[in-house]
Tab-separated table of C-alpha atoms in Angstrom:
chain	number	residue	atom	x	y	z
A	1	MET	CA	-12.937	5.457	-11.051
A	2	LYS	CA	-9.019	5.290	-12.163
A	3	VAL	CA	-8.677	3.728	-8.986
A	4	LEU	CA	-11.296	1.450	-8.975
A	5	SER	CA	-10.225	0.302	-12.663
A	6	MET	CA	-6.803	-0.370	-11.376
A	7	ILE	CA	-8.378	-2.334	-8.348
A	8	LEU	CA	-10.361	-4.560	-10.434
A	9	ALA	CA	-7.493	-4.833	-13.274
A	10	GLY	CA	-5.257	-5.880	-10.688
A	11	PHE	CA	-7.516	-8.594	-9.051
A	12	VAL	CA	-7.627	-9.782	-12.717
A	13	VAL	CA	-3.650	-10.033	-12.887
A	14	GLY	CA	-3.442	-11.848	-9.693
A	15	TYR	CA	-6.351	-14.097	-9.798
A	16	ALA	CA	-4.157	-15.425	-12.696
A	17	ILE	CA	-1.322	-15.429	-11.523
A	18	GLY	CA	-3.182	-17.492	-8.723
A	19	ASP	CA	-4.719	-20.191	-11.430
A	20	ILE	CA	-0.514	-20.201	-12.404
A	21	ARG	CA	0.418	-21.612	-8.786
A	22	PRO	CA	3.534	-19.426	-7.809
A	23	PHE	CA	5.993	-21.182	-5.555
A	24	ASP	CA	5.666	-21.751	-1.663
A	25	SER	CA	7.575	-19.469	0.939
A	26	LEU	CA	10.421	-20.118	2.067
A	27	LEU	CA	9.831	-19.759	6.158
A	28	SER	CA	6.207	-21.136	5.627
A	29	SER	CA	6.217	-24.680	8.020
A	30	THR	CA	4.260	-26.067	5.762
A	31	ALA	CA	5.596	-25.031	2.157
A	32	GLU	CA	6.397	-27.644	-0.793
A	33	PHE	CA	7.496	-27.423	-4.169
A	34	GLY	CA	5.434	-29.869	-5.619
A	35	SER	CA	6.536	-30.505	-8.586
A	36	LEU	CA	10.570	-29.426	-10.503
A	37	ALA	CA	9.909	-26.349	-12.893
A	38	THR	CA	10.994	-25.741	-16.174
A	39	ILE	CA	13.145	-22.307	-16.215
A	40	VAL	CA	10.340	-20.939	-18.696
A	41	ASN	CA	7.295	-21.369	-16.747
A	42	GLY	CA	3.916	-19.523	-16.916
A	43	LEU	CA	5.130	-16.810	-14.033
A	44	THR	CA	8.029	-16.138	-16.450
A	45	VAL	CA	5.958	-15.650	-19.383
A	46	LEU	CA	3.922	-13.310	-17.238
A	47	ALA	CA	6.967	-11.073	-16.278
A	48	LEU	CA	8.333	-10.522	-19.602
A	49	THR	CA	5.188	-10.422	-21.383
A	50	ALA	CA	4.687	-7.797	-18.756
A	51	CYS	CA	7.530	-5.424	-19.614
A	52	LEU	CA	7.327	-5.841	-23.329
A	53	THR	CA	3.902	-4.451	-23.043
A	54	SER	CA	4.328	-0.934	-21.086
A	55	VAL	CA	7.689	-0.747	-22.902
A	56	ALA	CA	5.836	-1.308	-26.957
A	57	LEU	CA	2.681	1.281	-24.884
A	58	ALA	CA	4.961	3.572	-23.668
A	59	ARG	CA	3.969	6.324	-26.195
A	60	SER	CA	1.002	4.819	-27.118
A	61	SER	CA	-2.731	6.368	-27.030
A	62	ALA	CA	-4.989	6.020	-24.126
A	63	ARG	CA	-7.135	4.446	-26.638
A	64	GLY	CA	-5.415	1.965	-28.386
A	65	VAL	CA	-3.465	0.824	-24.735
A	66	LEU	CA	-7.610	1.129	-23.800
A	67	VAL	CA	-7.727	-1.873	-26.427
A	68	VAL	CA	-4.743	-3.551	-25.234
A	69	ALA	CA	-6.320	-3.522	-21.693
A	70	ILE	CA	-8.974	-4.963	-22.925
A	71	GLY	CA	-8.845	-7.332	-25.152
A	72	ALA	CA	-6.229	-9.229	-22.463
A	73	VAL	CA	-9.316	-9.555	-20.019
A	74	LEU	CA	-10.877	-11.091	-22.498
A	75	VAL	CA	-7.728	-13.285	-23.157
A	76	VAL	CA	-7.407	-14.210	-19.122
A	77	LEU	CA	-11.325	-14.455	-19.451
A	78	PHE	CA	-11.758	-17.456	-21.968
A	79	ARG	CA	-8.424	-18.861	-20.139
A	80	THR	CA	-10.361	-19.370	-16.947
A	81	VAL	CA	-14.032	-20.752	-17.863
A	82	GLY	CA	-12.249	-22.806	-20.332
A	83	MET	CA	-13.101	-21.554	-23.928
A	84	VAL	CA	-9.248	-21.605	-24.460
A	85	THR	CA	-7.789	-25.179	-23.373
A	86	GLY	CA	-4.479	-26.639	-23.072
A	87	MET	CA	-0.890	-26.186	-23.227
A	88	PHE	CA	-2.209	-23.378	-25.914
A	89	GLY	CA	-4.644	-22.165	-22.845
A	90	ASP	CA	-1.949	-22.220	-20.105
A	91	TRP	CA	0.873	-19.769	-22.540
A	92	ALA	CA	-2.836	-17.689	-23.684
A	93	GLY	CA	-3.269	-17.231	-19.705
A	94	ALA	CA	-0.176	-16.256	-18.919
A	95	VAL	CA	0.211	-14.044	-21.744
A	96	GLY	CA	-3.109	-12.051	-21.371
A	97	ALA	CA	-2.209	-11.996	-17.706
A	98	GLY	CA	0.831	-10.028	-18.519
A	99	ALA	CA	-0.421	-7.432	-21.046
A	100	LEU	CA	-2.904	-6.506	-18.806
A	101	LEU	CA	-0.412	-6.189	-15.971
A	102	GLY	CA	2.002	-3.592	-18.502
A	103	ALA	CA	-1.169	-1.892	-20.134
A	104	SER	CA	-2.607	-1.279	-16.509
A	105	ALA	CA	0.451	-0.075	-15.388
A	106	VAL	CA	0.765	2.629	-18.174
A	107	LEU	CA	-2.748	3.794	-17.927
A	108	ALA	CA	-1.917	3.756	-14.115
A	109	GLY	CA	0.624	6.468	-15.140
A	110	ARG	CA	2.699	8.073	-12.216
A	111	HIS	CA	-0.910	8.588	-10.064
A	112	ARG	CA	0.359	7.249	-6.818
A	113	GLY	CA	-3.154	6.227	-5.865
A	114	ALA	CA	-3.895	4.076	-8.731
A	115	GLN	CA	-0.802	2.176	-9.102
A	116	ALA	CA	-1.164	1.092	-4.902
A	117	SER	CA	-4.497	0.129	-6.167
A	118	LEU	CA	-3.157	-2.114	-9.270
A	119	ALA	CA	-0.350	-3.385	-7.067
A	120	VAL	CA	-2.085	-4.420	-3.649
A	121	ALA	CA	-5.000	-6.215	-5.665
A	122	ALA	CA	-2.540	-7.930	-7.792
A	123	ILE	CA	-0.477	-8.889	-5.104
A	124	GLY	CA	-3.909	-9.521	-2.781
A	125	ALA	CA	-5.188	-12.107	-5.312
A	126	GLY	CA	-1.818	-13.683	-6.221
A	127	LEU	CA	-1.608	-14.298	-2.463
A	128	LEU	CA	-5.220	-15.779	-1.434
A	129	GLY	CA	-7.513	-16.541	-4.512
A	130	THR	CA	-5.719	-19.992	-4.290
A	131	ALA	CA	-6.957	-20.215	-0.726
A	132	LEU	CA	-10.371	-18.262	-1.405
A	133	ASP	CA	-10.720	-21.189	-4.418
A	134	ALA	CA	-10.162	-23.431	-1.793
A	135	LEU	CA	-12.817	-21.768	1.066
A	136	LEU	CA	-15.673	-21.706	-2.075
A	137	GLN	CA	-15.141	-25.263	-2.926
A	138	VAL	CA	-15.853	-27.169	1.417
A	139	ASP	CA	-18.179	-29.570	1.566
A	140	ASP	CA	-20.446	-27.058	3.270
A	141	GLY	CA	-19.836	-23.988	1.170
A	142	PRO	CA	-21.852	-22.647	-1.396
A	143	VAL	CA	-22.348	-24.985	-4.388
A	144	PHE	CA	-22.419	-23.154	-7.852
A	145	VAL	CA	-23.179	-25.499	-11.484
A	146	TRP	CA	-21.197	-24.907	-14.693
A	147	ASP	CA	-21.321	-26.864	-17.060
A	148	VAL	CA	-18.432	-27.516	-19.344
A	149	VAL	CA	-18.379	-29.791	-22.491
A	150	GLY	CA	-14.899	-31.324	-23.390
A	151	ALA	CA	-12.142	-33.509	-21.562
A	152	GLU	CA	-10.015	-31.226	-21.803
A	153	ASP	CA	-11.244	-28.405	-19.982
A	154	ALA	CA	-10.924	-28.515	-15.978
A	155	VAL	CA	-12.599	-25.645	-14.886
A	156	VAL	CA	-12.890	-24.062	-11.321
A	157	PRO	CA	-16.436	-23.312	-11.283
A	158	GLU	CA	-16.374	-20.768	-8.543
A	159	ARG	CA	-12.890	-18.956	-9.738
A	160	ALA	CA	-14.674	-18.965	-13.315
A	161	ILE	CA	-17.603	-17.216	-11.882
A	162	ILE	CA	-15.341	-14.680	-9.891
A	163	MET	CA	-13.378	-14.146	-12.525
A	164	VAL	CA	-16.433	-13.461	-14.897
A	165	ILE	CA	-17.567	-10.870	-12.571
A	166	ALA	CA	-14.200	-9.687	-11.904
A	167	ALA	CA	-13.921	-9.024	-15.750
A	168	LEU	CA	-16.571	-7.571	-16.685
A	169	GLY	CA	-16.446	-5.036	-14.191
A	170	ALA	CA	-12.419	-4.255	-15.266
A	171	ALA	CA	-13.368	-4.153	-18.885
A	172	LEU	CA	-15.835	-1.142	-18.167
A	173	SER	CA	-14.337	0.765	-15.396
A	174	LEU	CA	-11.001	0.643	-17.361
A	175	PHE	CA	-12.795	2.329	-20.346
A	176	MET	CA	-14.821	4.938	-18.622
A	177	ALA	CA	-12.070	6.074	-16.707
A	178	HIS	CA	-9.427	6.054	-19.252
A	179	ARG	CA	-10.659	6.734	-22.427
A	180	ASP	CA	-9.763	10.413	-22.349
A	181	VAL	CA	-6.592	10.483	-20.308
A	182	ALA	CA	-3.853	11.836	-22.030
A	183	LEU	CA	-1.146	9.543	-21.050
A	184	GLN	CA	2.614	10.451	-20.369
A	185	SER	CA	5.923	8.798	-22.320
A	186	HIS	CA	8.111	6.734	-19.990
A	187	GLU	CA	11.349	5.171	-19.543
A	188	THR	CA	11.977	2.439	-21.724
A	189	ARG	CA	15.129	1.390	-22.325
A	190	ARG	CA	16.358	0.925	-18.758
A	191	THR	CA	12.733	-1.383	-18.105
A	192	LEU	CA	14.097	-3.868	-21.726
A	193	LEU	CA	17.465	-3.723	-19.843
A	194	VAL	CA	16.253	-4.864	-16.559
A	195	GLY	CA	12.677	-6.774	-17.630
A	196	LEU	CA	13.598	-9.269	-19.341
A	197	PRO	CA	16.934	-10.916	-18.429
A	198	LEU	CA	15.282	-10.782	-14.923
A	199	PRO	CA	12.665	-13.411	-14.762
A	200	VAL	CA	14.902	-15.720	-17.099
A	201	ALA	CA	17.967	-15.491	-14.646
A	202	ALA	CA	15.830	-15.891	-11.623
A	203	GLY	CA	14.468	-18.939	-13.136
A	204	VAL	CA	17.922	-20.507	-13.774
A	205	LEU	CA	18.749	-20.253	-10.041
A	206	SER	CA	15.503	-21.575	-9.334
A	207	TRP	CA	16.308	-24.448	-11.175
A	208	PHE	CA	19.183	-24.463	-9.373
A	209	ALA	CA	18.278	-24.908	-5.951
A	210	GLY	CA	15.381	-27.081	-6.996
A	211	GLY	CA	17.398	-29.767	-8.207
A	212	HIS	CA	16.772	-33.340	-6.395
A	213	ASP	CA	20.346	-33.256	-5.429
A	214	SER	CA	21.314	-29.860	-4.156
A	215	GLY	CA	21.950	-29.243	-0.535
A	216	ASP	CA	22.229	-26.409	2.060
A	217	ALA	CA	25.068	-24.409	0.407
A	218	VAL	CA	23.540	-25.069	-3.684
A	219	TRP	CA	20.402	-23.614	-1.794
A	220	LEU	CA	22.222	-20.845	-0.280
A	221	GLY	CA	23.986	-20.293	-3.176
A	222	ALA	CA	20.838	-19.777	-5.622
A	223	LEU	CA	19.505	-16.923	-2.868
A	224	ALA	CA	22.613	-15.115	-2.893
A	225	GLY	CA	22.492	-15.397	-6.393
A	226	MET	CA	19.194	-13.568	-5.986
A	227	ALA	CA	19.927	-11.221	-3.651
A	228	VAL	CA	23.040	-9.730	-5.913
A	229	LEU	CA	19.822	-9.696	-9.055
A	230	ALA	CA	17.687	-7.836	-7.269
A	231	VAL	CA	20.211	-5.056	-6.087
A	232	VAL	CA	21.505	-5.056	-9.536
A	233	ALA	CA	18.591	-5.120	-11.200
A	234	ALA	CA	16.997	-1.968	-8.724
A	235	PHE	CA	20.649	0.094	-9.405
A	236	ALA	CA	19.734	-0.042	-13.499
A	237	PHE	CA	16.453	1.264	-12.960
A	238	PRO	CA	16.624	5.344	-12.821
A	239	GLY	CA	16.065	7.346	-10.225
A	240	ARG	CA	14.936	5.551	-6.629
A	241	ASP	CA	12.717	2.939	-8.662
A	242	GLY	CA	14.424	0.294	-7.755
A	243	ARG	CA	13.293	0.579	-4.325
A	244	VAL	CA	9.714	-1.201	-5.245
A	245	LEU	CA	11.762	-4.081	-6.408
A	246	LEU	CA	13.711	-4.846	-3.303
A	247	VAL	CA	11.004	-4.553	-0.794
A	248	LEU	CA	8.720	-7.431	-3.070
A	249	PHE	CA	11.977	-9.256	-3.141
A	250	ALA	CA	12.564	-8.764	0.419
A	251	SER	CA	9.158	-9.695	1.042
A	252	ALA	CA	9.228	-13.083	-1.016
A	253	THR	CA	12.496	-13.831	0.628
A	254	ILE	CA	10.796	-13.625	4.242
A	255	GLY	CA	7.664	-15.789	3.516
A	256	SER	CA	4.817	-13.224	1.568
A	257	MET	CA	3.347	-16.662	0.293
A	258	GLY	CA	2.548	-17.843	3.721
A	259	PHE	CA	-0.146	-15.506	4.563
A	260	ALA	CA	-1.954	-17.861	6.728
A	261	VAL	CA	-5.154	-18.764	5.685
A	262	GLU	CA	-7.010	-21.882	6.736
A	263	ASP	CA	-10.768	-20.445	7.244
A	264	SER	CA	-12.632	-17.487	6.402
A	265	LEU	CA	-11.787	-15.518	8.933
A	266	GLN	CA	-8.338	-15.720	8.783
A	267	LEU	CA	-8.524	-14.966	4.889
A	268	ALA	CA	-11.184	-11.890	6.260
A	269	VAL	CA	-8.410	-10.554	8.403
A	270	SER	CA	-5.797	-11.359	5.707
A	271	ALA	CA	-7.153	-9.391	3.253
A	272	ALA	CA	-8.051	-6.189	5.869
A	273	LEU	CA	-4.313	-6.066	6.912
A	274	LEU	CA	-3.402	-5.784	3.439
A	275	VAL	CA	-5.492	-3.127	2.737
A	276	VAL	CA	-5.607	-1.266	5.653
A	277	GLY	CA	-1.280	-1.576	5.658
A	278	ALA	CA	-1.749	0.419	2.206
A	279	GLY	CA	-4.093	2.365	3.225
A	280	ILE	CA	-1.720	3.480	6.590
A	281	GLY	CA	1.343	3.563	3.526
A	282	TYR	CA	-0.538	5.465	1.388
A	283	ARG	CA	-1.467	8.663	3.995
A	284	TRP	CA	1.859	8.226	5.756
A	285	PRO	CA	4.614	6.932	3.944
A	286	GLN	CA	8.023	5.969	5.824
A	287	VAL	CA	10.217	4.069	3.675
A	288	TYR	CA	12.824	3.123	6.552
A	289	VAL	CA	9.305	1.997	8.768
A	290	GLY	CA	8.240	-0.098	6.270
A	291	LEU	CA	11.541	-1.729	5.743
A	292	GLY	CA	12.503	-1.845	9.415
A	293	GLY	CA	9.058	-3.921	9.657
A	294	LEU	CA	10.479	-6.340	7.290
A	295	LEU	CA	13.342	-6.750	9.633
A	296	VAL	CA	11.186	-7.587	12.501
A	297	VAL	CA	8.731	-10.014	10.660
A	298	ALA	CA	11.694	-11.349	9.416
A	299	GLY	CA	13.350	-11.482	13.079
A	300	ALA	CA	10.311	-12.718	14.514
A	301	ALA	CA	10.124	-15.985	11.913
A	302	LEU	CA	13.329	-16.812	13.560
A	303	ILE	CA	12.341	-16.642	17.155
A	304	GLU	CA	9.045	-18.668	16.495
A	305	GLY	CA	11.378	-21.816	15.603
A	306	TYR	CA	12.476	-22.247	19.041
A	307	VAL	CA	10.049	-20.435	21.249
A	308	ALA	CA	6.159	-21.125	21.676
A	309	LEU	CA	4.520	-18.301	19.664
A	310	PRO	CA	1.659	-17.427	18.309
A	311	PRO	CA	2.129	-17.241	14.617
A	312	VAL	CA	2.468	-13.540	14.884
A	313	SER	CA	4.926	-13.071	11.905
A	314	GLN	CA	2.068	-14.791	9.209
A	315	PHE	CA	-0.526	-12.459	9.970
A	316	ALA	CA	1.694	-8.928	10.532
A	317	LEU	CA	3.157	-10.017	6.823
A	318	PRO	CA	0.128	-8.673	5.059
A	319	PHE	CA	-0.051	-5.632	6.903
A	320	VAL	CA	3.792	-4.524	6.486
A	321	VAL	CA	4.368	-5.363	2.742
A	322	ALA	CA	1.660	-3.644	2.040
A	323	TYR	CA	2.551	-0.431	3.787
A	324	ALA	CA	6.268	-0.903	2.763
A	325	LEU	CA	5.475	-1.287	-0.706
A	326	VAL	CA	2.654	1.268	-0.856
A	327	SER	CA	5.617	4.072	1.000
A	328	THR	CA	7.958	3.676	-1.911
A	329	LEU	CA	5.422	4.502	-4.798
A	330	SER	CA	5.071	5.983	-7.194
A	331	THR	CA	7.300	5.364	-10.062
A	332	ALA	CA	7.730	4.813	-13.616
A	333	PRO	CA	4.900	2.770	-15.229
A	334	GLY	CA	7.635	0.811	-16.853
A	335	SER	CA	9.648	-0.076	-13.385
A	336	LEU	CA	5.849	-0.917	-11.730
A	337	SER	CA	5.143	-3.539	-14.619
A	338	VAL	CA	8.700	-5.012	-13.725
A	339	ALA	CA	8.967	-5.085	-10.578
A	340	LEU	CA	5.273	-6.206	-9.703
A	341	PRO	CA	6.051	-9.935	-11.285
A	342	ALA	CA	9.053	-10.539	-8.660
A	343	LEU	CA	6.878	-11.360	-5.351
A	344	PHE	CA	6.044	-14.097	-7.581
A	345	THR	CA	9.193	-14.905	-9.935
A	346	MET	CA	11.794	-14.266	-7.700
A	347	THR	CA	11.480	-16.972	-5.075
A	348	LEU	CA	12.960	-19.942	-4.273
A	349	PRO	CA	11.431	-23.766	-3.856
A	350	VAL	CA	11.675	-25.131	-0.410
A	351	THR	CA	11.318	-28.704	-0.103
A	352	VAL	CA	13.001	-30.232	-2.926
A	353	TYR	CA	10.930	-33.244	-4.939
A	354	ALA	CA	12.843	-36.056	-6.934
A	355	ALA	CA	10.549	-38.514	-8.277
A	356	SER	CA	10.872	-42.136	-8.224
A	357	TYR	CA	9.386	-45.114	-9.968
A	358	GLN	CA	7.518	-47.869	-9.179
A	359	PRO	CA	5.983	-50.737	-10.917
A	360	GLY	CA	2.509	-50.714	-11.043
A	361	LEU	CA	-0.659	-52.237	-11.401
A	362	SER	CA	-0.206	-52.857	-15.515
A	363	LEU	CA	2.922	-54.514	-16.904
A	364	SER	CA	3.493	-51.745	-18.979
A	365	SER	CA	3.450	-48.570	-17.410
A	366	ASP	CA	5.408	-47.375	-13.785
A	367	ASN	CA	3.534	-45.497	-10.741
A	368	ALA	CA	5.783	-41.900	-10.509
A	369	VAL	CA	6.492	-41.759	-6.161
A	370	ALA	CA	7.329	-37.934	-5.270
A	371	THR	CA	10.373	-38.650	-2.179
A	372	ARG	CA	11.541	-35.662	-0.332
A	373	THR	CA	15.084	-35.284	-0.575
A	374	SER	CA	16.476	-32.069	0.930
A	375	GLU	CA	14.789	-29.310	2.992
A	376	PRO	CA	17.266	-26.016	4.232
A	377	ASP	CA	16.288	-26.299	8.023
A	378	HIS	CA	14.614	-23.461	10.271
A	379	LEU	CA	17.422	-21.786	11.291
A	380	VAL	CA	18.966	-21.669	7.509
A	381	LEU	CA	15.833	-20.162	6.171
A	382	SER	CA	15.105	-18.045	9.181
A	383	VAL	CA	18.861	-16.638	9.319
A	384	ALA	CA	19.348	-16.763	5.378
A	385	GLY	CA	15.591	-14.442	5.316
A	386	LEU	CA	16.836	-12.212	8.023
A	387	VAL	CA	20.157	-11.326	6.029
A	388	VAL	CA	18.329	-10.433	2.418
A	389	VAL	CA	16.146	-8.394	3.899
A	390	ALA	CA	18.670	-6.203	5.810
A	391	VAL	CA	21.051	-5.822	2.660
A	392	VAL	CA	17.902	-4.615	0.904
A	393	THR	CA	17.627	-2.414	3.224
A	394	VAL	CA	21.034	-1.086	2.944
A	395	ALA	CA	20.585	-0.770	-1.003
A	396	CYS	CA	17.024	1.084	-0.170
A	397	ALA	CA	19.453	3.622	1.762
A	398	VAL	CA	21.485	4.326	-0.711
A	399	LEU	CA	18.903	4.550	-3.673
A	400	MET	CA	17.536	7.305	-1.394
A	401	ARG	CA	20.292	9.494	-1.742
A	402	ARG	CA	19.707	9.362	-5.720
A	403	PRO	CA	17.630	12.250	-7.203
A	404	ALA	CA	13.586	11.402	-8.088
A	405	VAL	CA	12.788	10.785	-11.943
A	406	VAL	CA	10.297	12.682	-12.570
A	407	SER	CA	9.509	11.575	-16.427
A	408	GLY	CA	12.165	9.065	-18.401
A	409	SER	CA	12.779	9.214	-22.873
A	410	SER	CA	13.972	6.134	-24.447
């Protein structure tokens, strides 16, 4: 029941992340950065909230953490079904998902199976949730009826129904599994030290890289800055906890948003590979094997740009990412709550668009037209990804020399 509760809670978090629309992959051939985003976007709010929630609940009772977790589930649910709309709804959804992630990490404690379930479910739903929505909305797919009153409501019926089922299951399983559990306190100072500046600084770098007049040099500089940021943050965590952050950052760099999903079969294969990779990583954890797999995927992505090969790297990626991630667990609850959003916050836009305006039919309004202004070529993207994964591998090797930390203190 503890593992099931984490799976459902992670799914709710990940599905909410999919609704916030994370950036596209750095290596995906179809990646497009549709519009310039502000530094403080929904993913940043989610990451900050997860950090603050895990720290605030570090010494709370299980019942207190449960109240926060179930309340956060309901907030995400209300946002999804259109009961909380507009900008307030956007903020509520991001804060609710972040609070659920932080509370779930605390409830998972250092139980390796619970942490792996939460992480894989959140990542899987975050990466594949949008693809699931698209498949459910095709013309020949199932049709659901969902009447919502109000011009501001933009509810996707399929997403709403899925979220209702998942949220109710998460709330019930969380209560059943953790109502009588004794929680252990964990490190709080370092969680704040890393968790608060990390997503904001990553957002600033992404903002620079996404400027409509930025060239390859600016983009590569932003990526180098992101790598430095990830390494420094990883070493600021106690013991070996920073490995989780490094693995997720490397995954984001080589294209973890680029799972190949075009039909239901590919969606099922991607999800299955994610689960299988996590299962093998749980049973036979080998950190260096996982990092080696990421290097192989990055190298394959480089070769695929010049040799006619099947897109093996896109299908191997879910398996390798899940294996590498689970191999680095367990970690402190606070470290987990900070590291998981990094897969979505520590990415850079690939294709940069600038909005130009052309006169419309009405004399009082203009039509905005997005035009592509810059895009690093495949060689730049692939080599950069390969270098970053190599740097992360070296950093993880250094972290492995540290003694493991069983419990933290503030």
